[in-house]
Amino acid sequence: TVKPRTVLFGSSLPSEFFERAEEDLPNADLLIVAGTSLVVSPANSLVYNVPPTAHRVIVNNEEVGRELGIDYGPNAERDLFVMGDCDDVFLDLICE
């Protein structure tokens, strides 16, 4: 039987998610969020549980997360939005 490593909507996240988040987020200086609407909790809580000095890069086909405090405005200091398909964006980044 092949078991996917993805968590389907309505399913619980593994306990490791919460353990790693509690241990890793306070020390994060960069959070990369890719291919998500940032609507579903608790995964969307990651964007506001990193330190205020941490940069947040959002890679998606549309801007998301404004209601969570993500700022894509011209004076944004910590948030960066990269529009596009995640595979394409990261492949371009790797090739540069």
Short mmCIF file of N, CA and C in Angstrom, two decimals, residues 4-77:
data_model
loop_
_atom_site.label_atom_id
_atom_site.label_comp_id
_atom_site.label_asym_id
_atom_site.label_seq_id
_atom_site.Cartn_x
_atom_site.Cartn_y
_atom_site.Cartn_z
N PRO A 4 0.24 8.36 1.01
CA PRO A 4 0.74 9.70 0.67
C PRO A 4 1.25 10.43 1.89
N ARG A 5 2.19 11.35 1.67
CA ARG A 5 2.72 12.16 2.76
C ARG A 5 1.98 13.49 2.85
N THR A 6 0.92 13.63 2.09
CA THR A 6 0.12 14.84 2.16
C THR A 6 -1.02 14.62 3.15
N VAL A 7 -1.52 15.72 3.66
CA VAL A 7 -2.65 15.66 4.58
C VAL A 7 -3.86 16.22 3.84
N LEU A 8 -4.87 15.42 3.72
CA LEU A 8 -6.06 15.83 3.00
C LEU A 8 -6.95 16.70 3.87
N PHE A 9 -7.73 17.56 3.24
CA PHE A 9 -8.63 18.46 3.96
C PHE A 9 -9.51 17.65 4.91
N GLY A 10 -9.59 18.13 6.14
CA GLY A 10 -10.39 17.45 7.15
C GLY A 10 -9.61 16.44 7.96
N SER A 11 -8.41 16.09 7.52
CA SER A 11 -7.56 15.15 8.25
C SER A 11 -6.69 15.91 9.24
N SER A 12 -6.27 15.22 10.27
CA SER A 12 -5.40 15.84 11.28
C SER A 12 -3.96 15.84 10.80
N LEU A 13 -3.25 16.89 11.18
CA LEU A 13 -1.81 16.92 10.90
C LEU A 13 -1.12 15.99 11.87
N PRO A 14 0.02 15.43 11.48
CA PRO A 14 0.75 14.56 12.40
C PRO A 14 1.29 15.36 13.59
N SER A 15 1.47 14.71 14.71
CA SER A 15 1.96 15.39 15.92
C SER A 15 3.32 16.03 15.68
N GLU A 16 4.10 15.49 14.76
CA GLU A 16 5.41 16.06 14.46
C GLU A 16 5.29 17.50 13.95
N PHE A 17 4.22 17.83 13.23
CA PHE A 17 4.00 19.19 12.76
C PHE A 17 4.02 20.16 13.93
N PHE A 18 3.29 19.85 14.97
CA PHE A 18 3.18 20.73 16.13
C PHE A 18 4.48 20.77 16.93
N GLU A 19 5.12 19.63 17.04
CA GLU A 19 6.40 19.56 17.77
C GLU A 19 7.46 20.39 17.06
N ARG A 20 7.59 20.20 15.75
CA ARG A 20 8.60 20.94 14.97
C ARG A 20 8.28 22.43 14.96
N ALA A 21 7.01 22.79 14.81
CA ALA A 21 6.64 24.20 14.78
C ALA A 21 7.01 24.88 16.09
N GLU A 22 6.72 24.24 17.20
CA GLU A 22 7.03 24.82 18.51
C GLU A 22 8.52 24.99 18.70
N GLU A 23 9.29 24.04 18.20
CA GLU A 23 10.75 24.10 18.38
C GLU A 23 11.44 25.00 17.36
N ASP A 24 10.99 24.95 16.11
CA ASP A 24 11.71 25.63 15.02
C ASP A 24 11.29 27.07 14.77
N LEU A 25 10.00 27.38 14.88
CA LEU A 25 9.52 28.72 14.51
C LEU A 25 10.14 29.86 15.30
N PRO A 26 10.36 29.74 16.60
CA PRO A 26 10.94 30.87 17.33
C PRO A 26 12.33 31.28 16.83
N ASN A 27 13.03 30.38 16.14
CA ASN A 27 14.38 30.66 15.65
C ASN A 27 14.44 30.92 14.15
N ALA A 28 13.30 30.93 13.49
CA ALA A 28 13.27 31.07 12.03
C ALA A 28 13.64 32.49 11.62
N ASP A 29 14.44 32.60 10.56
CA ASP A 29 14.71 33.91 9.98
C ASP A 29 14.10 34.03 8.59
N LEU A 30 13.57 32.90 8.07
CA LEU A 30 12.92 32.88 6.78
C LEU A 30 11.83 31.82 6.78
N LEU A 31 10.65 32.19 6.30
CA LEU A 31 9.55 31.24 6.13
C LEU A 31 9.13 31.29 4.67
N ILE A 32 9.16 30.15 4.00
CA ILE A 32 8.72 30.05 2.62
C ILE A 32 7.37 29.35 2.62
N VAL A 33 6.37 30.02 2.08
CA VAL A 33 5.02 29.47 1.99
C VAL A 33 4.74 29.27 0.51
N ALA A 34 4.42 28.05 0.11
CA ALA A 34 4.26 27.76 -1.31
C ALA A 34 2.97 27.02 -1.61
N GLY A 35 2.22 27.56 -2.56
CA GLY A 35 1.07 26.86 -3.11
C GLY A 35 -0.07 26.59 -2.14
N THR A 36 -0.43 27.58 -1.36
CA THR A 36 -1.52 27.39 -0.40
C THR A 36 -2.38 28.64 -0.35
N SER A 37 -3.63 28.45 0.02
CA SER A 37 -4.55 29.59 0.17
C SER A 37 -4.38 30.27 1.52
N LEU A 38 -3.67 29.64 2.43
CA LEU A 38 -3.50 30.14 3.80
C LEU A 38 -4.85 30.35 4.50
N VAL A 39 -5.80 29.51 4.18
CA VAL A 39 -7.12 29.61 4.78
C VAL A 39 -7.29 28.59 5.91
N VAL A 40 -6.71 27.43 5.76
CA VAL A 40 -6.95 26.33 6.69
C VAL A 40 -5.99 26.38 7.87
N SER A 41 -6.57 26.28 9.04
CA SER A 41 -5.82 26.23 10.29
C SER A 41 -5.54 24.77 10.62
N PRO A 42 -4.46 24.43 11.25
CA PRO A 42 -3.47 25.28 11.90
C PRO A 42 -2.27 25.64 11.01
N ALA A 43 -2.22 25.13 9.79
CA ALA A 43 -1.06 25.41 8.95
C ALA A 43 -0.91 26.90 8.68
N ASN A 44 -2.01 27.63 8.57
CA ASN A 44 -1.91 29.07 8.28
C ASN A 44 -1.35 29.86 9.46
N SER A 45 -1.32 29.26 10.63
CA SER A 45 -0.78 29.96 11.81
C SER A 45 0.74 30.14 11.74
N LEU A 46 1.38 29.39 10.86
CA LEU A 46 2.84 29.51 10.76
C LEU A 46 3.27 30.92 10.40
N VAL A 47 2.49 31.62 9.57
CA VAL A 47 2.91 32.94 9.11
C VAL A 47 2.97 33.97 10.22
N TYR A 48 2.18 33.80 11.26
CA TYR A 48 2.25 34.77 12.36
C TYR A 48 2.90 34.20 13.62
N ASN A 49 3.46 33.01 13.53
CA ASN A 49 4.19 32.45 14.66
C ASN A 49 5.70 32.47 14.48
N VAL A 50 6.17 33.08 13.39
CA VAL A 50 7.61 33.30 13.25
C VAL A 50 7.93 34.65 13.89
N PRO A 51 9.17 34.88 14.27
CA PRO A 51 9.54 36.17 14.87
C PRO A 51 9.24 37.34 13.93
N PRO A 52 8.99 38.51 14.48
CA PRO A 52 8.70 39.68 13.64
C PRO A 52 9.87 40.07 12.73
N THR A 53 11.05 39.56 13.01
CA THR A 53 12.22 39.85 12.18
C THR A 53 12.37 38.85 11.03
N ALA A 54 11.58 37.78 11.04
CA ALA A 54 11.68 36.75 10.00
C ALA A 54 11.05 37.24 8.70
N HIS A 55 11.73 36.96 7.60
CA HIS A 55 11.18 37.29 6.28
C HIS A 55 10.22 36.18 5.87
N ARG A 56 9.17 36.55 5.15
CA ARG A 56 8.17 35.59 4.68
C ARG A 56 8.03 35.72 3.18
N VAL A 57 8.32 34.63 2.47
CA VAL A 57 8.22 34.59 1.01
C VAL A 57 7.01 33.72 0.67
N ILE A 58 6.06 34.31 -0.06
CA ILE A 58 4.86 33.61 -0.46
C ILE A 58 4.92 33.34 -1.96
N VAL A 59 4.90 32.07 -2.34
CA VAL A 59 4.91 31.68 -3.75
C VAL A 59 3.55 31.07 -4.06
N ASN A 60 2.82 31.71 -4.96
CA ASN A 60 1.46 31.25 -5.24
C ASN A 60 0.98 31.87 -6.55
N ASN A 61 -0.15 31.41 -7.04
CA ASN A 61 -0.74 31.98 -8.25
C ASN A 61 -1.52 33.26 -7.97
N GLU A 62 -1.80 33.53 -6.71
CA GLU A 62 -2.49 34.76 -6.32
C GLU A 62 -2.04 35.16 -4.93
N GLU A 63 -2.15 36.44 -4.63
CA GLU A 63 -1.78 36.93 -3.31
C GLU A 63 -2.73 36.36 -2.26
N VAL A 64 -2.15 35.87 -1.18
CA VAL A 64 -2.94 35.31 -0.09
C VAL A 64 -2.35 35.79 1.23
N GLY A 65 -3.15 35.72 2.27
CA GLY A 65 -2.64 35.95 3.62
C GLY A 65 -2.73 37.35 4.15
N ARG A 66 -3.32 38.28 3.42
CA ARG A 66 -3.42 39.65 3.95
C ARG A 66 -4.17 39.67 5.28
N GLU A 67 -5.20 38.84 5.40
CA GLU A 67 -5.96 38.81 6.66
C GLU A 67 -5.15 38.23 7.82
N LEU A 68 -4.00 37.67 7.51
CA LEU A 68 -3.10 37.12 8.54
C LEU A 68 -1.94 38.07 8.84
N GLY A 69 -1.97 39.26 8.22
CA GLY A 69 -0.94 40.24 8.47
C GLY A 69 0.18 40.28 7.46
N ILE A 70 0.05 39.53 6.38
CA ILE A 70 1.06 39.58 5.34
C ILE A 70 0.85 40.86 4.53
N ASP A 71 1.95 41.58 4.30
CA ASP A 71 1.88 42.88 3.64
C ASP A 71 2.70 42.84 2.36
N TYR A 72 2.02 42.97 1.22
CA TYR A 72 2.70 42.99 -0.07
C TYR A 72 2.85 44.40 -0.60
N GLY A 73 2.54 45.39 0.20
CA GLY A 73 2.56 46.77 -0.25
C GLY A 73 3.95 47.26 -0.63
N PRO A 74 4.03 48.45 -1.20
CA PRO A 74 5.31 49.00 -1.67
C PRO A 74 6.30 49.25 -0.53
N ASN A 75 5.81 49.37 0.70
CA ASN A 75 6.69 49.61 1.84
C ASN A 75 6.91 48.35 2.68
N ALA A 76 6.52 47.20 2.16
CA ALA A 76 6.67 45.94 2.89
C ALA A 76 8.15 45.68 3.16
N GLU A 77 8.45 45.33 4.38
CA GLU A 77 9.84 45.08 4.76
C GLU A 77 10.16 43.61 4.95
#
